[in-house]
Structure formats: structure tokens, C-alpha cells
Coordinates of N, CA and C in Angstrom, one line a residue:
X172 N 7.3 8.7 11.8 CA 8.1 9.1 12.9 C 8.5 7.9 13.8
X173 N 7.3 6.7 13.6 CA 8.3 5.5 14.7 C 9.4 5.1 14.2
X174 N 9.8 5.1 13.2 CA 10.9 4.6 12.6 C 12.2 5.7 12.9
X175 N 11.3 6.7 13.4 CA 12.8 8.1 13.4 C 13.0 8.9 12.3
X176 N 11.8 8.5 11.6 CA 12.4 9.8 10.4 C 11.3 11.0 10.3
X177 N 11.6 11.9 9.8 CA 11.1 13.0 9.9 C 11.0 13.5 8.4
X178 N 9.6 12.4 7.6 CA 10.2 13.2 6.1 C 9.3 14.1 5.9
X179 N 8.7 15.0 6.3 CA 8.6 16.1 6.3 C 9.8 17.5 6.5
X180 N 10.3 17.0 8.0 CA 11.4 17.6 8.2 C 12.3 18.1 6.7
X181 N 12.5 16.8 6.3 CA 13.4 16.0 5.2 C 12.9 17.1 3.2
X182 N 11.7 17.3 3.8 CA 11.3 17.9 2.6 C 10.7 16.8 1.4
X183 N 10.3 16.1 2.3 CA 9.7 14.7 1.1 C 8.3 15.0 1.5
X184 N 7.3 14.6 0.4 CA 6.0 14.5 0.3 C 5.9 13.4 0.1
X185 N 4.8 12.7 0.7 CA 4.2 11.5 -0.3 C 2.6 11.9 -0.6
X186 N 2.8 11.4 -2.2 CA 1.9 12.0 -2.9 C 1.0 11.0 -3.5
X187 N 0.0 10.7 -3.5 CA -1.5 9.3 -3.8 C -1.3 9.7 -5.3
X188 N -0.8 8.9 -6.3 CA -0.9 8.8 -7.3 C -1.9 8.5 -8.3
X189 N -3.0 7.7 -7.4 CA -4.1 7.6 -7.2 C -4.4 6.6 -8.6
X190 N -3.5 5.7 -8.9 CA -3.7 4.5 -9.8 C -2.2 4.0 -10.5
X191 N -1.7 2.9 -10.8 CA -0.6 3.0 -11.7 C -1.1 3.3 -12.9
X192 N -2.0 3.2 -13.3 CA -1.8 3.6 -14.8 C -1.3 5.9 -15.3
X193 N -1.5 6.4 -13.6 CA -1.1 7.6 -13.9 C 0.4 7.5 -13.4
X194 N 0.9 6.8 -13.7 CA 2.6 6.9 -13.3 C 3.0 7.9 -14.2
X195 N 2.6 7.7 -15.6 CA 3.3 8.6 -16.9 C 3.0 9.7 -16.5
X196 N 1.8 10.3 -16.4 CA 1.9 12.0 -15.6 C 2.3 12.1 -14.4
X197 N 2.2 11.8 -13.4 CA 3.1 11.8 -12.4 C 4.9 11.9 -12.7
X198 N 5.0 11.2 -13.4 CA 6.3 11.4 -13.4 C 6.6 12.8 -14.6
X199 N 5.8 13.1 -15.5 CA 5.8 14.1 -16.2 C 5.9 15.9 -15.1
X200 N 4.7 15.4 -14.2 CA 4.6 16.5 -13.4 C 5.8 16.8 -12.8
X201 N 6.1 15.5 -12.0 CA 7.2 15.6 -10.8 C 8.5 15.9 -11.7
X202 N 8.9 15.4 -12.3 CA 10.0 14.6 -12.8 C 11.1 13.8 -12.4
X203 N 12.3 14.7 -11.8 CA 13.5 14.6 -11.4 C 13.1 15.1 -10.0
X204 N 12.0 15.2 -9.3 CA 11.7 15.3 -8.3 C 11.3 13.9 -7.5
X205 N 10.6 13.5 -8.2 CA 10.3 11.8 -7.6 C 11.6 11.1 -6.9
X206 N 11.3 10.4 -5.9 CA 12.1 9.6 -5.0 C 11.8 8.2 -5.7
X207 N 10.2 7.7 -6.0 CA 10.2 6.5 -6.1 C 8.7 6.5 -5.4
X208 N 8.4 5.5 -5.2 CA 7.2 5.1 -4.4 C 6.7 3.1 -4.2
X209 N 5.9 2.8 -4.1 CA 5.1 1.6 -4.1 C 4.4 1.3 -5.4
X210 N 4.5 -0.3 -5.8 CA 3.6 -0.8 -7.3 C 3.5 -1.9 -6.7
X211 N 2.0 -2.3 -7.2 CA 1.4 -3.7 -6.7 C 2.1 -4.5 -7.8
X212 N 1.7 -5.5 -7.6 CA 2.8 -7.0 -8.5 C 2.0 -6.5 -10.0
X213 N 0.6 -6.4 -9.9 CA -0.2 -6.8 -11.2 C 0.3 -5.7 -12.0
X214 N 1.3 -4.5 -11.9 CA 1.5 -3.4 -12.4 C 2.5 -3.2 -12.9
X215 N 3.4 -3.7 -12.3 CA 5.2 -3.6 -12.8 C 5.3 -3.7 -14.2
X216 N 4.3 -4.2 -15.2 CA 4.5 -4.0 -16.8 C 4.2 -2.3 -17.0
X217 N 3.3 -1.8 -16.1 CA 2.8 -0.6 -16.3 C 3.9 0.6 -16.0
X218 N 4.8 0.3 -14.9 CA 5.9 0.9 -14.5 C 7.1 0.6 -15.3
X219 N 7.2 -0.5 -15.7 CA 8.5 -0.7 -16.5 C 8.8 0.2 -17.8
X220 N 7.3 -0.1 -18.5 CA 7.1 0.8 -19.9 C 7.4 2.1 -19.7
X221 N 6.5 2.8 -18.7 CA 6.7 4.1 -18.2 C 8.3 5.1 -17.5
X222 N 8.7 4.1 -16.9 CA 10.1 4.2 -16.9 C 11.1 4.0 -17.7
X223 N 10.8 3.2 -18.7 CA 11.7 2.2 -19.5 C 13.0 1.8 -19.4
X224 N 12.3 0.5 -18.5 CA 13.7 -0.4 -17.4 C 12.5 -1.4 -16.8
X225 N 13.1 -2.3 -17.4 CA 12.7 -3.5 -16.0 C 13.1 -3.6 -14.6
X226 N 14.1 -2.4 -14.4 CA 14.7 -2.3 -13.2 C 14.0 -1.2 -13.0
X227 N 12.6 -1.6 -12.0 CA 12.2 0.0 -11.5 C 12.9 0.3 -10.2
X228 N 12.7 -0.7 -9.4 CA 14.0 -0.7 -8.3 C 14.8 0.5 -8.1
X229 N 15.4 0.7 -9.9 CA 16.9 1.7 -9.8 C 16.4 2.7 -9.6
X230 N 14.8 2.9 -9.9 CA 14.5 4.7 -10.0 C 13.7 4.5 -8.9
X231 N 13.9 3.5 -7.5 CA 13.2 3.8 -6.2 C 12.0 2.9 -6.3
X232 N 11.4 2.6 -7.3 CA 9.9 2.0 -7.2 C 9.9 0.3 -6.6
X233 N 8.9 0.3 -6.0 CA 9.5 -0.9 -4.7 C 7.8 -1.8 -5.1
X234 N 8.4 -3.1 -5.5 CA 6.9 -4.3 -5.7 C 6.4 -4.8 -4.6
X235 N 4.8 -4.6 -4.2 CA 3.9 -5.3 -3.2 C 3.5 -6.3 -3.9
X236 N 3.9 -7.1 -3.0 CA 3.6 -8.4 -3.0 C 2.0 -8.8 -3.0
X237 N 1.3 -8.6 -4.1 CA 0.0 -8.3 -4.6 C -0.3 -6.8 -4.4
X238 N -0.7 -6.3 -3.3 CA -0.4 -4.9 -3.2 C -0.5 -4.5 -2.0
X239 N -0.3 -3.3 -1.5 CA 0.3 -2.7 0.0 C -0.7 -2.9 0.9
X240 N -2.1 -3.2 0.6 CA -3.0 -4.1 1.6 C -2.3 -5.4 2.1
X241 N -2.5 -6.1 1.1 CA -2.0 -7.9 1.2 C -0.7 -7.2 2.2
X242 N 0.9 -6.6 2.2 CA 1.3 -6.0 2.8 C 1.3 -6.1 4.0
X243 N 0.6 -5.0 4.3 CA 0.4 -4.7 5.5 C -0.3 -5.8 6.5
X244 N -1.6 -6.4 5.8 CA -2.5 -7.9 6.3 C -1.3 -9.0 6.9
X245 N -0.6 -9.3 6.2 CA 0.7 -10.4 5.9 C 1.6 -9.8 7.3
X246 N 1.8 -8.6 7.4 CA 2.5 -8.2 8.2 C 2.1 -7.8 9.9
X247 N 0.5 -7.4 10.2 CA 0.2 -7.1 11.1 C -0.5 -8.3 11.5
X248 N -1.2 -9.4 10.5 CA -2.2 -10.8 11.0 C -3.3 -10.5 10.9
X249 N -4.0 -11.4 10.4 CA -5.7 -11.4 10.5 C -6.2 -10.5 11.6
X250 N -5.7 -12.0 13.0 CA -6.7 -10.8 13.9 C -6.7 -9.4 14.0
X251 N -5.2 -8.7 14.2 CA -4.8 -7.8 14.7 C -5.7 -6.6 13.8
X252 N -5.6 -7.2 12.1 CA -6.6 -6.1 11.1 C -7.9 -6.0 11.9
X253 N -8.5 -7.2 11.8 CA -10.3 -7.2 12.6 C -9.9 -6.1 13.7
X254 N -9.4 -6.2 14.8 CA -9.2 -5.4 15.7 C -9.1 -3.7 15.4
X255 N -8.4 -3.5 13.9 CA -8.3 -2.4 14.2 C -9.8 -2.0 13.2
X256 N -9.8 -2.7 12.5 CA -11.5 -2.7 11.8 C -12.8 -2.5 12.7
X257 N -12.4 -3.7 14.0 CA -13.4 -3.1 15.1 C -13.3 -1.6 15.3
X258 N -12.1 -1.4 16.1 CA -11.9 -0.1 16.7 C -12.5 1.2 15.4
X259 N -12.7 0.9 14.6 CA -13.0 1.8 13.6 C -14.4 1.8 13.2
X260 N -15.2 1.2 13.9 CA -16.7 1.0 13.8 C -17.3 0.3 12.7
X261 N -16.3 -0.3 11.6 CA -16.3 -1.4 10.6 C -16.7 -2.9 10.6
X262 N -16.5 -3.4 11.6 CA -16.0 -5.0 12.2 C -18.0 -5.4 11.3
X263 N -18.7 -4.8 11.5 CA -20.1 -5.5 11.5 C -20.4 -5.3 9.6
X264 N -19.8 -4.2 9.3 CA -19.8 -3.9 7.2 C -18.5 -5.4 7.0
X265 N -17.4 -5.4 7.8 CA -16.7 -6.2 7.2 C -17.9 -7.9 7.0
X266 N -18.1 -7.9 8.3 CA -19.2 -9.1 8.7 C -20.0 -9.6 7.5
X267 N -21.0 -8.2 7.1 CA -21.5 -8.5 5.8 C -21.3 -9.0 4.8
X268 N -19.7 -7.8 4.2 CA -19.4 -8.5 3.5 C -18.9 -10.1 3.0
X269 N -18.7 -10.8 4.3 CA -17.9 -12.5 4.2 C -18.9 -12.9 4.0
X270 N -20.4 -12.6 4.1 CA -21.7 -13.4 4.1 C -21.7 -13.6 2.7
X271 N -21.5 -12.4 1.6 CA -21.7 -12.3 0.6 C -21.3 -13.6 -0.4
X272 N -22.3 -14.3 -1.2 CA -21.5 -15.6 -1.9 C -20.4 -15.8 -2.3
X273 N -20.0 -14.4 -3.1 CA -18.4 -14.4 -3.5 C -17.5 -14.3 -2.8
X274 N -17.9 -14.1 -1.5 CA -16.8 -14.0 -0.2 C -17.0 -15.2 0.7
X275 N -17.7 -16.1 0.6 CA -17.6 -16.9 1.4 C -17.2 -18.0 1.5
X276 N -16.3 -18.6 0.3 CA -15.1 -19.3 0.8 C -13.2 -18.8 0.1
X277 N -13.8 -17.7 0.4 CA -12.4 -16.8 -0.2 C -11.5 -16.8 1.6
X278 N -10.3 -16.8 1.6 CA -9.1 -16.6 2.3 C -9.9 -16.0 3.2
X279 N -9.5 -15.4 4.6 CA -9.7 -14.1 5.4 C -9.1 -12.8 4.9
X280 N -7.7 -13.4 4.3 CA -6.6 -12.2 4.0 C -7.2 -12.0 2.5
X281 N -8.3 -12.4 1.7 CA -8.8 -11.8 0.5 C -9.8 -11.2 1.0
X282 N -10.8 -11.5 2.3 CA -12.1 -10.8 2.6 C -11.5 -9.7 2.6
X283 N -10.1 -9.8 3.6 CA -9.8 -7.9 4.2 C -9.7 -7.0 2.9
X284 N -8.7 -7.6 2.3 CA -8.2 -6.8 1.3 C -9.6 -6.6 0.2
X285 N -10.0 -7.2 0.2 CA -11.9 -6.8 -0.7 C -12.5 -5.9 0.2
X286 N -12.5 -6.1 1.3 CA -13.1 -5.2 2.1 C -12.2 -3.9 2.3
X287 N -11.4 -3.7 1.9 CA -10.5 -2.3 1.6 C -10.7 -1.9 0.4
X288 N -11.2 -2.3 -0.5 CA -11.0 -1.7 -1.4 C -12.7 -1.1 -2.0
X289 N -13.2 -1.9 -1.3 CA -14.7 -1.5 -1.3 C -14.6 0.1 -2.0
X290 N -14.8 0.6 -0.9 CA -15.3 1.9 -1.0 C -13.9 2.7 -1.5
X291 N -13.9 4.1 -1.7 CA -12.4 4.6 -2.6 C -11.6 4.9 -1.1
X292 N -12.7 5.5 -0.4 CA -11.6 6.4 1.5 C -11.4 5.1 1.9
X293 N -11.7 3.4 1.1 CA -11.3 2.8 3.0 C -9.6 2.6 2.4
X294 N -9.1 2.1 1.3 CA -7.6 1.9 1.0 C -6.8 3.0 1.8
X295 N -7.2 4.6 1.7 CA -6.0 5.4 2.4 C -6.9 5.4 4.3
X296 N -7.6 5.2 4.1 CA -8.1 5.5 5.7 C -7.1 3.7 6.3
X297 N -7.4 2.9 6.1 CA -7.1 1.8 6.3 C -5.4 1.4 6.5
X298 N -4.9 2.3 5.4 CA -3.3 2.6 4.9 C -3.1 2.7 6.0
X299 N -3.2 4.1 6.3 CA -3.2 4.5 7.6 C -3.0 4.3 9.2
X300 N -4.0 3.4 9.3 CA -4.3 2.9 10.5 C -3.9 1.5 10.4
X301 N -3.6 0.8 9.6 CA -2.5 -0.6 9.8 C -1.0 0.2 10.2
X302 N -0.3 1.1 8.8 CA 0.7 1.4 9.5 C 1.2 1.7 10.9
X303 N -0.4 2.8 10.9 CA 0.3 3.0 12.2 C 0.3 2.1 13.5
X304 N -0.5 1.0 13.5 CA -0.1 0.0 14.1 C 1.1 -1.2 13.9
X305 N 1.8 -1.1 13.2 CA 3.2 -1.6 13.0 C 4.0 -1.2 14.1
X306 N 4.5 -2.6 14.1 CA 6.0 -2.4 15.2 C 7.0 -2.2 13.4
X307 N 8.5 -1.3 14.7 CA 9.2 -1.3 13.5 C 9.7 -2.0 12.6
X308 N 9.7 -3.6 13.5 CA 10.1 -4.4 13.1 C 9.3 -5.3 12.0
X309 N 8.4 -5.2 11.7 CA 7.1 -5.4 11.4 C 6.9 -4.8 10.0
X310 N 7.6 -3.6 9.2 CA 7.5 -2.8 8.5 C 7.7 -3.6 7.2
X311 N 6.6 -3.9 6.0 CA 7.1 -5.1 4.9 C 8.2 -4.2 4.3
X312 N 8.8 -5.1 3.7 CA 9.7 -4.9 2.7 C 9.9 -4.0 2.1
X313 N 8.9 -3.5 1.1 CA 8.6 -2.7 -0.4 C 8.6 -1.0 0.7
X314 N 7.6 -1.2 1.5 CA 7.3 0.2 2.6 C 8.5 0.4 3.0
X315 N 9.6 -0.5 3.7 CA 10.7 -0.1 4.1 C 11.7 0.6 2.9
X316 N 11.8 -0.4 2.2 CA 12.5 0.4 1.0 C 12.1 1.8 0.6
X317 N 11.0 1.7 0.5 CA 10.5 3.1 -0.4 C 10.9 4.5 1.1
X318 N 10.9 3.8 2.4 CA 10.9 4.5 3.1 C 12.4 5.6 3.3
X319 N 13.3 3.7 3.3 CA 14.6 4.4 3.7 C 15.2 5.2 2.2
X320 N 14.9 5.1 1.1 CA 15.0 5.8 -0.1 C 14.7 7.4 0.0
X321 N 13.4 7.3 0.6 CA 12.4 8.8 0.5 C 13.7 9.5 2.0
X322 N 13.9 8.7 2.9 CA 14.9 9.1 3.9 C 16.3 10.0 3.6
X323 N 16.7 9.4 2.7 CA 17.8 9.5 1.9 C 18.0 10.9 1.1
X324 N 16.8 11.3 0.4 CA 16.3 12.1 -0.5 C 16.6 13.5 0.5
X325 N 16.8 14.5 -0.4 CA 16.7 15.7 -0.3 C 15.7 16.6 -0.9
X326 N 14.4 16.8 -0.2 CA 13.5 17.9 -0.7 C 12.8 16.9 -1.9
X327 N 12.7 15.4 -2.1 CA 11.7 14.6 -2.9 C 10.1 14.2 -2.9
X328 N 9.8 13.8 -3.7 CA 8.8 13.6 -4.0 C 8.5 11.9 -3.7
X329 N 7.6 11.3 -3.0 CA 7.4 9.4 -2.9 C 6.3 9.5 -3.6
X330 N 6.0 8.6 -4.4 CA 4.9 8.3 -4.7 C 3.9 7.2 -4.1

């Protein structure tokens, strides 16, 4: 809704596909219902096959730039994630985790995104709560697209 859209209103769902490798049933289920959705970079061979087109783009599917964590991190800043990681009673589990040897001379923007993927609820809890701290201007690329697409749509399906 900060953006002004209303896809519910709109008759669009977005639906957790809950891995790329289920694109093929997903799109079996849905079919000619799908709008399109989000694929991380490491996946686009998985979507291309499944589609069959190198151009997922045409059938809506929009590439993260590693994937819609990295995203979102790239787009709101280090600190601003810690902050909302504080605010979520996380900041001291993230903590841990950087102590950890394999995390301690990795990026900040690799701690976060490790640290989201940790557990299976933090990727959609976390989804969540970065978006909804986005300015609209702020909104990455791939999100926008898939957004104004699912916008566009009549009674569709986002993946």
C-alpha cells in the first residue's frame, strides 16, 4: 500500500513458492494464472528450463541480484537492517552469529543475509520488516518490477 497499490484490492496473491526448484509445479498449479514473481541470480538456469526461454523477464519473473535479502540489505544499508534486527529482539543472535569463525571475516551484508537464512521463519519474517521499512524510492529493482507487473494484472497470481 506505500506505493498505492492495492493488490489485494486488485485480486493478486502472492504466493511463497517456497524454493526455485518448485517453479515446475507452481506453474503447473497456477498456470495461466501466474503474474510472474522474484528468482535469485544462482537460479535463473532453473527458471529458464522451466519456462523454456532465457527470457524469464517476458513471463514477469524478475532476477535478484544474489537474492531478495542481498536486495533489500543493498537497499535499506547495513545500519538501518541492525536497527530493525534490534527492534525485533535479534541484534544479540545476530551478534553471535559474526563471532562464529566462518563469519568473522565475511562482509556485514554476508553476516545479514546468513543471518536470515538461519532459521526457515527469519527469510519471510525479515522479508517483511525490511520492506516495510522502504522508502518508495528505495524499492530494488526486481521488487519493483514484479510489483508494477502483479499491478497491472487482473485477479493474478506473484510468485
Amino acid at each position: 500500500m506505500r506505493r498505492g497499490l492495492d493488490l489485494a484490492a486488485a485480486g493478486v496473491a502472492i504466493v511463497a513458492m517456497g524454493g526455485a526448484t518448485n517453479i515446475r509445479v507452481f506453474l503447473r498449479e497456477y498456470g495461466q494464472a501466474v503474474v510472474g514473481g522474484l528468482c535469485d541470480a544462482a537460479e535463473v538456469d532453473v527458471f529458464q528450463r522451466a519456462l523454456g526461454t532465457r527470457d524469464i523477464e517476458a513471463f514477469g519473473f524478475f532476477v535478484c541480484d544474489v537474492d531478495l535479502e542481498d536486495e533489500l540489505i543493498r537497499a535499506l544499508g547495513t545500519a538501518r537492517v541492525e536497527q530493525i534486527i534490534a527492534a525485533a529482539g535479534e541484534l544479540a543472535s545476530l551478534r553471535t552469529l559474526q563471532k562464529q569463525p566462518a563469519q568473522r571475516y565475511r562482509t556485514l551484508e554476508h553476516q545479514l543475509r546468513r543471518f536470515m537464512g538461519v532459521r526457515s521463519t527469519r527469510k519471510f519474517r525479515y522479508a517483511r520488516l525490511l520492506v516495510a521499512a522502504l522508502e518508495p524510492d528505495e524499492v530494488p529493482r526486481p521488487l519493483l518490477r514484479v510489483l508494477d507487473r502483479a499491478a497491472q494484472s487482473d485477479g493474478a497470481q506473484t510468485a
